[in-house]
mmCIF file of C-alpha atoms in Angstrom:
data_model
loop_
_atom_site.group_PDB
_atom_site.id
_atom_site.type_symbol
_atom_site.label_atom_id
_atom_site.label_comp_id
_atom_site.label_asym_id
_atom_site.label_seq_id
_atom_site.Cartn_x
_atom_site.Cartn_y
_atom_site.Cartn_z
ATOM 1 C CA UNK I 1 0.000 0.000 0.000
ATOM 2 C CA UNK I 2 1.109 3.667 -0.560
ATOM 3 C CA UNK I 3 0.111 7.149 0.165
ATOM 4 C CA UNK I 4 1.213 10.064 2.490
ATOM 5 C CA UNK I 5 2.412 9.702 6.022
ATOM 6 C CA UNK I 6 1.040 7.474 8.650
ATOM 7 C CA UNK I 7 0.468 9.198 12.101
ATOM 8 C CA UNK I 8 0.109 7.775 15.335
ATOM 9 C CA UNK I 9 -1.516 9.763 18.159
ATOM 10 C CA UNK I 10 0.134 8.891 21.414
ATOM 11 C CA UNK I 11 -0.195 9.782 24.898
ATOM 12 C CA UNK I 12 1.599 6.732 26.989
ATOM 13 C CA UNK I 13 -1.482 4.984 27.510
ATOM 14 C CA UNK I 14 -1.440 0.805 26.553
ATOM 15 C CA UNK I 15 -3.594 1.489 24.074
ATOM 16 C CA UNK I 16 -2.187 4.611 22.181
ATOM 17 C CA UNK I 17 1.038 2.345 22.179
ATOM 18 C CA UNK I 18 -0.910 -0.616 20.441
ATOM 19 C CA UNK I 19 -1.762 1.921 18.143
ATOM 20 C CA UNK I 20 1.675 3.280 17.508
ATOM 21 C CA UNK I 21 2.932 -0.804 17.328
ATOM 22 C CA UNK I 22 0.208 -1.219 14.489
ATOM 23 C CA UNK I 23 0.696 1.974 13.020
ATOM 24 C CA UNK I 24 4.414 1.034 12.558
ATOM 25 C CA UNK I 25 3.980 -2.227 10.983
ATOM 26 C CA UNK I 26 1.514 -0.270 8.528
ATOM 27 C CA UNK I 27 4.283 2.674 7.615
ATOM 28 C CA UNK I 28 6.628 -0.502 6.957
ATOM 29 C CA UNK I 29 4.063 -1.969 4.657
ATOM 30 C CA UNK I 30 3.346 1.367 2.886
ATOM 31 C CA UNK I 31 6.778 1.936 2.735
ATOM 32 C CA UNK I 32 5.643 5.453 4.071
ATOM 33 C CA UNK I 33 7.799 7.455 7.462
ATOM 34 C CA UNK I 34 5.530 7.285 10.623
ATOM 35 C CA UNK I 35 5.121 10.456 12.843
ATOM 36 C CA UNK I 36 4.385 9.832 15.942
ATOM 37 C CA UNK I 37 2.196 12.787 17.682
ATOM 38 C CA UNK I 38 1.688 13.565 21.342
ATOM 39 C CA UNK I 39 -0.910 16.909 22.664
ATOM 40 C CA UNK I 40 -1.005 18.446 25.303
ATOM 41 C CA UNK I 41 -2.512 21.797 25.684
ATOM 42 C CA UNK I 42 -1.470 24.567 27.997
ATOM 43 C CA UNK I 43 -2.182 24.342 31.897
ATOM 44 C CA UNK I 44 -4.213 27.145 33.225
ATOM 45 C CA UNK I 45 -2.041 29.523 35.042
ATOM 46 C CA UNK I 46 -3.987 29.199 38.403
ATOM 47 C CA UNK I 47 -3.597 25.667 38.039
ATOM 48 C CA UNK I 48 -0.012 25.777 37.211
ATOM 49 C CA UNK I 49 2.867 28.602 37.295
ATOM 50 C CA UNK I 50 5.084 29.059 34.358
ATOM 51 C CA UNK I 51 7.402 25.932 35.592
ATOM 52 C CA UNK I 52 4.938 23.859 36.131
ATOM 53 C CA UNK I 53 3.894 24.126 32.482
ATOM 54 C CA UNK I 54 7.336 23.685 31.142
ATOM 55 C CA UNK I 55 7.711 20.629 33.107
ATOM 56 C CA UNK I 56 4.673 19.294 31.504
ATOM 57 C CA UNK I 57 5.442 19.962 28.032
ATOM 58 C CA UNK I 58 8.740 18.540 28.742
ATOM 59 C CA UNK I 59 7.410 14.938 30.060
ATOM 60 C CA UNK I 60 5.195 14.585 26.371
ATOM 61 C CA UNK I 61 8.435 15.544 24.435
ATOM 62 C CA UNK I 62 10.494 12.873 26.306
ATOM 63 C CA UNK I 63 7.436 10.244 26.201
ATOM 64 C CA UNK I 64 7.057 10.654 22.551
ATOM 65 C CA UNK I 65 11.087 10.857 21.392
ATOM 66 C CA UNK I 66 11.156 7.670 23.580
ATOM 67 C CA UNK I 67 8.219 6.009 21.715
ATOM 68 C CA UNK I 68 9.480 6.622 18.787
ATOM 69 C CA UNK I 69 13.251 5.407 19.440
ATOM 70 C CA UNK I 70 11.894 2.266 20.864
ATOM 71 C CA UNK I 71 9.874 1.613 17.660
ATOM 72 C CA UNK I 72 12.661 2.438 14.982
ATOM 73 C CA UNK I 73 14.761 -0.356 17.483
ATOM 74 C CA UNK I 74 12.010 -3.020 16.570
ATOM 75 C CA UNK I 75 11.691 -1.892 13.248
ATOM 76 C CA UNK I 76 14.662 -1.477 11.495
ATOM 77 C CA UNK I 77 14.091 0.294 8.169
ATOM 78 C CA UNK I 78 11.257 2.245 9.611
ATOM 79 C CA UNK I 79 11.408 5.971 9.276
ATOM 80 C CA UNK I 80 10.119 7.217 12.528
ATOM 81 C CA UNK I 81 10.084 10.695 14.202
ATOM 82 C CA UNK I 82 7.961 12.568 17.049
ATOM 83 C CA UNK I 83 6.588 15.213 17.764
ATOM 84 C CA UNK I 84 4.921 17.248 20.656
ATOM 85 C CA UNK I 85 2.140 19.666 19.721
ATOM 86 C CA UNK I 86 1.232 22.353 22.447
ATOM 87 C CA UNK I 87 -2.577 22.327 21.852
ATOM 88 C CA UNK I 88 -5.410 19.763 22.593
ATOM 89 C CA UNK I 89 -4.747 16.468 21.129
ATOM 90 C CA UNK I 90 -8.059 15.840 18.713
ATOM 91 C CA UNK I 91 -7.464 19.447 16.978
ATOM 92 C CA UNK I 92 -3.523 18.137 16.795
ATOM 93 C CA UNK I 93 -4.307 15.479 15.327
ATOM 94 C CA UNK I 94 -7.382 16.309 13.037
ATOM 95 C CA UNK I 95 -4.677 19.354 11.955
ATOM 96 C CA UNK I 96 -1.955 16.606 10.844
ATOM 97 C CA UNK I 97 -4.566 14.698 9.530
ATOM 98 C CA UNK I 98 -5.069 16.872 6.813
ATOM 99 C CA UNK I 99 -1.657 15.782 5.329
ATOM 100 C CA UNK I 100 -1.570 12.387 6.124
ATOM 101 C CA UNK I 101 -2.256 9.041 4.294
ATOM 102 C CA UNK I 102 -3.315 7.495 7.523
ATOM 103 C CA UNK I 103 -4.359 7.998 11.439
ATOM 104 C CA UNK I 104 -3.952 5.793 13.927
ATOM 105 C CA UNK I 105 -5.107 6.424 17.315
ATOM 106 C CA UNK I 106 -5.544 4.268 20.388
ATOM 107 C CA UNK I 107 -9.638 3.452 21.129
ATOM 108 C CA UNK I 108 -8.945 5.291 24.167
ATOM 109 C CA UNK I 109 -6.205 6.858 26.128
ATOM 110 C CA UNK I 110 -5.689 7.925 30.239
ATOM 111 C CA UNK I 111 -8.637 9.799 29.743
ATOM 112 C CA UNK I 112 -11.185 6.610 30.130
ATOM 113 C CA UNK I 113 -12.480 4.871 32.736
ATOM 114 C CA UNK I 114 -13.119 1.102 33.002
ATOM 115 C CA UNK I 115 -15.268 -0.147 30.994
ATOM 116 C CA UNK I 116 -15.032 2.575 28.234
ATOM 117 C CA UNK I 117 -14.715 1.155 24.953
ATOM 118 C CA UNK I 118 -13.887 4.091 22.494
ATOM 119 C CA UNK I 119 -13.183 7.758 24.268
ATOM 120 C CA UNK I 120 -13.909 10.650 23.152
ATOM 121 C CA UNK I 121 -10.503 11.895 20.688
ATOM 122 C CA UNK I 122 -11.041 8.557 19.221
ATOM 123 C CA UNK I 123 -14.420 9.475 18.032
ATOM 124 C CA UNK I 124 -13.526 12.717 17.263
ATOM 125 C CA UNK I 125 -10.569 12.182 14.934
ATOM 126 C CA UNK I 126 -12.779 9.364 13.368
ATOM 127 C CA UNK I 127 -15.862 11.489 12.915
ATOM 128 C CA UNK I 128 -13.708 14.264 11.208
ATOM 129 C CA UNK I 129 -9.897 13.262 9.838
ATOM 130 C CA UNK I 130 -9.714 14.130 6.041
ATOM 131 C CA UNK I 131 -8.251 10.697 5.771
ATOM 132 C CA UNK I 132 -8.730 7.304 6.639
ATOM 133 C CA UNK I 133 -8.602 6.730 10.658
ATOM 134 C CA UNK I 134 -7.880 3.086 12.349
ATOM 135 C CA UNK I 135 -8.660 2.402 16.038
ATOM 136 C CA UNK I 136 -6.466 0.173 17.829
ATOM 137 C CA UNK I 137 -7.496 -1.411 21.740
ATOM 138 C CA UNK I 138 -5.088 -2.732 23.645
ATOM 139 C CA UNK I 139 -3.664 -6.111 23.246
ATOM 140 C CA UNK I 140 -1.905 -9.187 21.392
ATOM 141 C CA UNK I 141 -1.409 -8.441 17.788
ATOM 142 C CA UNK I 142 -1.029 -12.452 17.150
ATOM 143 C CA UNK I 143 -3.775 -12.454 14.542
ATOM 144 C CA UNK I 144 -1.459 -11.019 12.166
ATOM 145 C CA UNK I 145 0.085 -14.628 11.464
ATOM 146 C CA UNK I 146 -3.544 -16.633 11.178
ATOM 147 C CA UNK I 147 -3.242 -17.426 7.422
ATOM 148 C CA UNK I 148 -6.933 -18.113 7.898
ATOM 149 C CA UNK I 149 -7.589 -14.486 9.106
ATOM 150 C CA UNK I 150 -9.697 -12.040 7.141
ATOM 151 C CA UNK I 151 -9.840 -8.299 6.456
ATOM 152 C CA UNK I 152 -13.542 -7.590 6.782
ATOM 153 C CA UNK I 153 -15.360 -4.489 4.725
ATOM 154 C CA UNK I 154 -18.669 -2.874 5.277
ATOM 155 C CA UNK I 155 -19.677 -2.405 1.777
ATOM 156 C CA UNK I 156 -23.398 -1.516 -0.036
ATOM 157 C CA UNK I 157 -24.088 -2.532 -3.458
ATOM 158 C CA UNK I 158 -26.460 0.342 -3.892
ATOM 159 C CA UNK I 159 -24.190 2.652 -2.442
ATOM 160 C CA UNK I 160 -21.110 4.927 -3.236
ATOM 161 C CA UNK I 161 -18.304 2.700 -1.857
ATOM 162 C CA UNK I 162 -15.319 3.479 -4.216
ATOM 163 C CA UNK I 163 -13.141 4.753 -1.467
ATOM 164 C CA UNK I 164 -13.839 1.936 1.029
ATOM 165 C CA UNK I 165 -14.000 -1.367 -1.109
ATOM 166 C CA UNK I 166 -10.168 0.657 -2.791
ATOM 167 C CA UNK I 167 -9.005 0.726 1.110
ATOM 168 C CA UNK I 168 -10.564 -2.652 2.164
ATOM 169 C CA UNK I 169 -9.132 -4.282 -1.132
ATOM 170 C CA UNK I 170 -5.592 -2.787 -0.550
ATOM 171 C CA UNK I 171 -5.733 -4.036 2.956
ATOM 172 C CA UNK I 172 -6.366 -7.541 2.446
ATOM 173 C CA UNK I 173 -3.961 -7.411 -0.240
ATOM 174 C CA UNK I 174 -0.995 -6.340 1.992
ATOM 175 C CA UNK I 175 -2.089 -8.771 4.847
ATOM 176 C CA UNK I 176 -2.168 -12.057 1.892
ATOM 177 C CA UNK I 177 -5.775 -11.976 3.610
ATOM 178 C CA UNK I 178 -9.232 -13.183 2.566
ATOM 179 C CA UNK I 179 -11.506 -10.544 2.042
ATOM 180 C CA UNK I 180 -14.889 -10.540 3.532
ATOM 181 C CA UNK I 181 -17.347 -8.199 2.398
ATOM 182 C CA UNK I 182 -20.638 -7.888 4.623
ATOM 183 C CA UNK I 183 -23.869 -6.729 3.744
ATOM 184 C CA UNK I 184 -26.572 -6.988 5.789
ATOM 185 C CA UNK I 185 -30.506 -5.729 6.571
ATOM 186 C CA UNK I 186 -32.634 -6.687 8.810
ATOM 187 C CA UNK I 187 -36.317 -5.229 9.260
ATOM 188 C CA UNK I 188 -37.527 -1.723 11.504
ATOM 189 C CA UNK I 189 -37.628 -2.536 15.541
ATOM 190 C CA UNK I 190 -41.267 -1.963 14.927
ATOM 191 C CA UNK I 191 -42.015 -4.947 13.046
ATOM 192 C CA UNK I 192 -45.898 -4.227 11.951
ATOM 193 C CA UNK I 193 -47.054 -7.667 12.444
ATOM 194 C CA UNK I 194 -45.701 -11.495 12.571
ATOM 195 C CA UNK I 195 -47.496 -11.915 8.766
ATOM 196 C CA UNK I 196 -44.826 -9.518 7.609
ATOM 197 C CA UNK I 197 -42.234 -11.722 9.118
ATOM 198 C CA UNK I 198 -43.309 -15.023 7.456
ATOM 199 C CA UNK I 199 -43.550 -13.206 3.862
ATOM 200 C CA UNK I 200 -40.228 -12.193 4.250
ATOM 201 C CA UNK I 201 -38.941 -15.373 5.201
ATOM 202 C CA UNK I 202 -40.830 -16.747 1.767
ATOM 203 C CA UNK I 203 -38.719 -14.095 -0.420
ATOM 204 C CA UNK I 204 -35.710 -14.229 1.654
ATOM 205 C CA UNK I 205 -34.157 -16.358 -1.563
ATOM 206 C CA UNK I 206 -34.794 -14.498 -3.711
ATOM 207 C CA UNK I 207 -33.674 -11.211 -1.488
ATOM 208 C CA UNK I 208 -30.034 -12.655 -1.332
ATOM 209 C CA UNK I 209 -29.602 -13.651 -4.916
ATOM 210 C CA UNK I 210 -30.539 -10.469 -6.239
ATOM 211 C CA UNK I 211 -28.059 -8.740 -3.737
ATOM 212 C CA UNK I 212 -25.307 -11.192 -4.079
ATOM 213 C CA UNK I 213 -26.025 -10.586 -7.955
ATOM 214 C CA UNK I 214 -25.892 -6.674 -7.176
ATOM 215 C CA UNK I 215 -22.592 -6.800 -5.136
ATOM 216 C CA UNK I 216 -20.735 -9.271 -7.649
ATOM 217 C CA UNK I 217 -21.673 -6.384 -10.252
ATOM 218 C CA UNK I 218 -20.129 -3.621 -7.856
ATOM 219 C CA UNK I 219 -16.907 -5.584 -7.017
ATOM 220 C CA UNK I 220 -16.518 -6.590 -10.599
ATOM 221 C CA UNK I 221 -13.792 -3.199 -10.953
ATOM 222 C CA UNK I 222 -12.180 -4.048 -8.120
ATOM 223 C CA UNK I 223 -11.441 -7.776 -8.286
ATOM 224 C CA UNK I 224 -9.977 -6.966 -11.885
ATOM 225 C CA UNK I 225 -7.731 -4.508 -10.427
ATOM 226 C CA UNK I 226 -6.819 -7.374 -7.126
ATOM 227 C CA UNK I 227 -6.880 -10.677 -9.035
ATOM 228 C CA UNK I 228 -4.989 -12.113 -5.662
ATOM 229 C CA UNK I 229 -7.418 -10.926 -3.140
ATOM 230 C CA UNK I 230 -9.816 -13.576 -2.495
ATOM 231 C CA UNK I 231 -12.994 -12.328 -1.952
ATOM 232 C CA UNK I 232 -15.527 -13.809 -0.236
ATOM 233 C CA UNK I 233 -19.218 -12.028 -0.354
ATOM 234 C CA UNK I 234 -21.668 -12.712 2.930
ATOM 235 C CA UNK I 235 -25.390 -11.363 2.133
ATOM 236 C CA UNK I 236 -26.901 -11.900 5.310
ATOM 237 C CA UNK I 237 -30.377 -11.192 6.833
ATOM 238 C CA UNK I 238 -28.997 -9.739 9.844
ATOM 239 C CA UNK I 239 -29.063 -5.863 11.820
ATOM 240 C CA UNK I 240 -25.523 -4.513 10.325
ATOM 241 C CA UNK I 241 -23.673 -3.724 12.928
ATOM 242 C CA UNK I 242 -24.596 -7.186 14.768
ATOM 243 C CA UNK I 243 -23.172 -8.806 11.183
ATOM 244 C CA UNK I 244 -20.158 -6.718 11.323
ATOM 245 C CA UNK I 245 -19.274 -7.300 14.878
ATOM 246 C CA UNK I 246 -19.560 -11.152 14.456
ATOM 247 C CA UNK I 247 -17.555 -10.861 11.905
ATOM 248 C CA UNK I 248 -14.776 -9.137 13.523
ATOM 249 C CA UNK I 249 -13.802 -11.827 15.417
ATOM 250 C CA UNK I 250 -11.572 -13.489 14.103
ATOM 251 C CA UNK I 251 -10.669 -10.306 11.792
ATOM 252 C CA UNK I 252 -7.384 -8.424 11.188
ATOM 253 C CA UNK I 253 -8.987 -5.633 10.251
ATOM 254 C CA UNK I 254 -12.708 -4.354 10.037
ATOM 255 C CA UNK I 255 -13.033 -1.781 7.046
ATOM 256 C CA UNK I 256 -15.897 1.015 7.242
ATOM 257 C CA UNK I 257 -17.113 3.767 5.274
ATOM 258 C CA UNK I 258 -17.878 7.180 6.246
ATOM 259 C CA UNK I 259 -19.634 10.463 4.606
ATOM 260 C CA UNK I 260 -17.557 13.193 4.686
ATOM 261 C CA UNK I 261 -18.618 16.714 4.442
ATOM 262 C CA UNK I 262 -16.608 20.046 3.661
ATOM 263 C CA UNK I 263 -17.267 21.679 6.987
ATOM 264 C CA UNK I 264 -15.992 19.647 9.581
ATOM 265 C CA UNK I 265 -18.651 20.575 12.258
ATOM 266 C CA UNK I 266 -21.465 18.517 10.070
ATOM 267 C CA UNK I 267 -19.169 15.416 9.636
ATOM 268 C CA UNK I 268 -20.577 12.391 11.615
ATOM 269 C CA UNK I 269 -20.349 8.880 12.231
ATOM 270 C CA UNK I 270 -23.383 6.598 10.874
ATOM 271 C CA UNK I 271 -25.158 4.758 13.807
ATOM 272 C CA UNK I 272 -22.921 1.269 11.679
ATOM 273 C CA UNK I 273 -19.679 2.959 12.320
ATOM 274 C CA UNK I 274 -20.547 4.272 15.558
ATOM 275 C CA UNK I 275 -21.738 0.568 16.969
ATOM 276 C CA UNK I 276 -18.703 -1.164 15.253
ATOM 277 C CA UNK I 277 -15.960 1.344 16.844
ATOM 278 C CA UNK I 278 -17.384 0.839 20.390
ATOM 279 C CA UNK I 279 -17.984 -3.182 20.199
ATOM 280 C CA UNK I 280 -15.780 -4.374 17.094
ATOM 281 C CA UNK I 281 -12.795 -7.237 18.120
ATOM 282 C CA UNK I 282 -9.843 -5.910 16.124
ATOM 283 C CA UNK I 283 -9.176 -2.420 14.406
ATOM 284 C CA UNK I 284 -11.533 -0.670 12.734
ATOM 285 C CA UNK I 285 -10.145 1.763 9.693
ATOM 286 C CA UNK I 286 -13.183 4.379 9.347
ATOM 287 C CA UNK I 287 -12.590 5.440 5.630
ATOM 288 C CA UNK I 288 -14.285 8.638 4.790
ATOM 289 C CA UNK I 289 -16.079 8.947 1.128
ATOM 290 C CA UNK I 290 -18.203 11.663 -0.479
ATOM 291 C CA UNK I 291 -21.595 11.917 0.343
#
């Protein structure tokens, strides 16, 4: 995979550092440098005098030039720097993001709380970045080495999805991974009655041949351009995010899209995206698309 810069928000925290570990691995594949990016902003001055503040900006500068030494050790070849940004860390890192190829940001940092899945510069930066945004928890990256694993996208046949199935198919490329690509729709919570049900039970048949007919049609570009990505289409009857989050499990990577806007205060996560950053069992890359 290529493109610009991959950056790597970090603030010490076990996950930011997962993120920074994945993030690394990704610049490597890209063949890209990696920047790695700590925020703080200023104290108040009635919280802290003049010192005080220059002993906190001092801590993030040593955190993140440590961070990024220890990476470029267990990467050699990697092109790594860091850098310390006086100002708060989402409008650092939605700033940066306007140059980069790709963020990469912890799902939360010392912020949280126990059971917090995704805080809130994670959804931020993933709700606004002007390019593709991955979310990494905390913990064993030994997936990586499951030949069996898949890269799974959140694709619609109906839909504009250029920018996501190019991501999703690039992915599973660089991983030598299966790609699976979900779509899935289920009926309203307010069902009108259990006739409705059993009538769409009777056309269900019908319902996935004509979508697995419609996605084959979409992919058709794309599988042309990736003749080695296997690709692997699941049509299911099923509430989308539920699909998607089942089928994270045993997923390297979980691929969804996202409409952008050109203001950034009316860019927002779909209620998908939104359910699969908080609940989703491996990184989710949040790839943003015209509306």
């Amino acid at each position: 995979m290529s493109g610009g810069t991959v950056v790597a928000g970090v603030d010490g925290s076990g996950p930011s550092l997962a993120a920074a570990e994945w993030a690394a691995r990704e610049a490597l594949d890209r063949a890209v440098p990696l920047l790695l990016l700590h925020a703080s902003p200023p104290l108040p001055p009635r919280i802290s005098p003049v010192p005080g503040e220059d002993a906190w900006g001092y801590v993030g500068e040593q955190m993140v030039r440590q961070a990024a030494t220890d990476l470029a050790e267990r990467h050699p070849g990697l092109e790594v720097t860091g850098e310390h940004a006086t100002t708060a860390a989402d409008e650092a890192l939605l700033t940066t993001a306007g140059s980069a190829g790709l963020m990469v940001v912890g799902a939360r940092g010392w912020g949280g709380f126990d059971g917090l899945a995704v805080g809130s510069v994670a959804l931020r930066v993933a709700t606004a970045a002007d390019c593709p945004v991955v979310t990494v928890r905390e913990g064993p990256m030994d997936r990586e080495t499951d030949r069996e694993a898949e890269v799974v996208a959140a694709l619609d046949a109906h839909g504009h999805l250029a920018e996501t199935a190019d991501f999703a198919f690039r992915a599973a490329l660089a991983r030598k991974a299966r790609l699976r690509v979900v779509h899935a729709w289920a009926l309203p919570a307010a069902t009108p009655s259990a006739w409705m049900i059993g009538v769409l039970e009777e056309d269900r048949g019908r319902w996935e041949d004509q979508e697995s007919q419609a996605m084959s049609d979409a992919l058709r570009p794309w599988r042309t351009r990736f003749p080695q990505v296997e690709v692997f289409p699941d049509i299911v009857l099923l509430n989308p995010a539920q699909a998607l989050v089942r089928s994270s499990a045993r997923a390297l990577l979980l691929v969804v899209g996202r409409r952008t806007a050109d203001r950034v205060a009316e860019r927002h996560l779909g209620p998908i995206a939104h359910a699969v950053l908080h609940h989703a069992h491996c990184p989710v890359a949040v790839v943003p698309h015209p509306a």
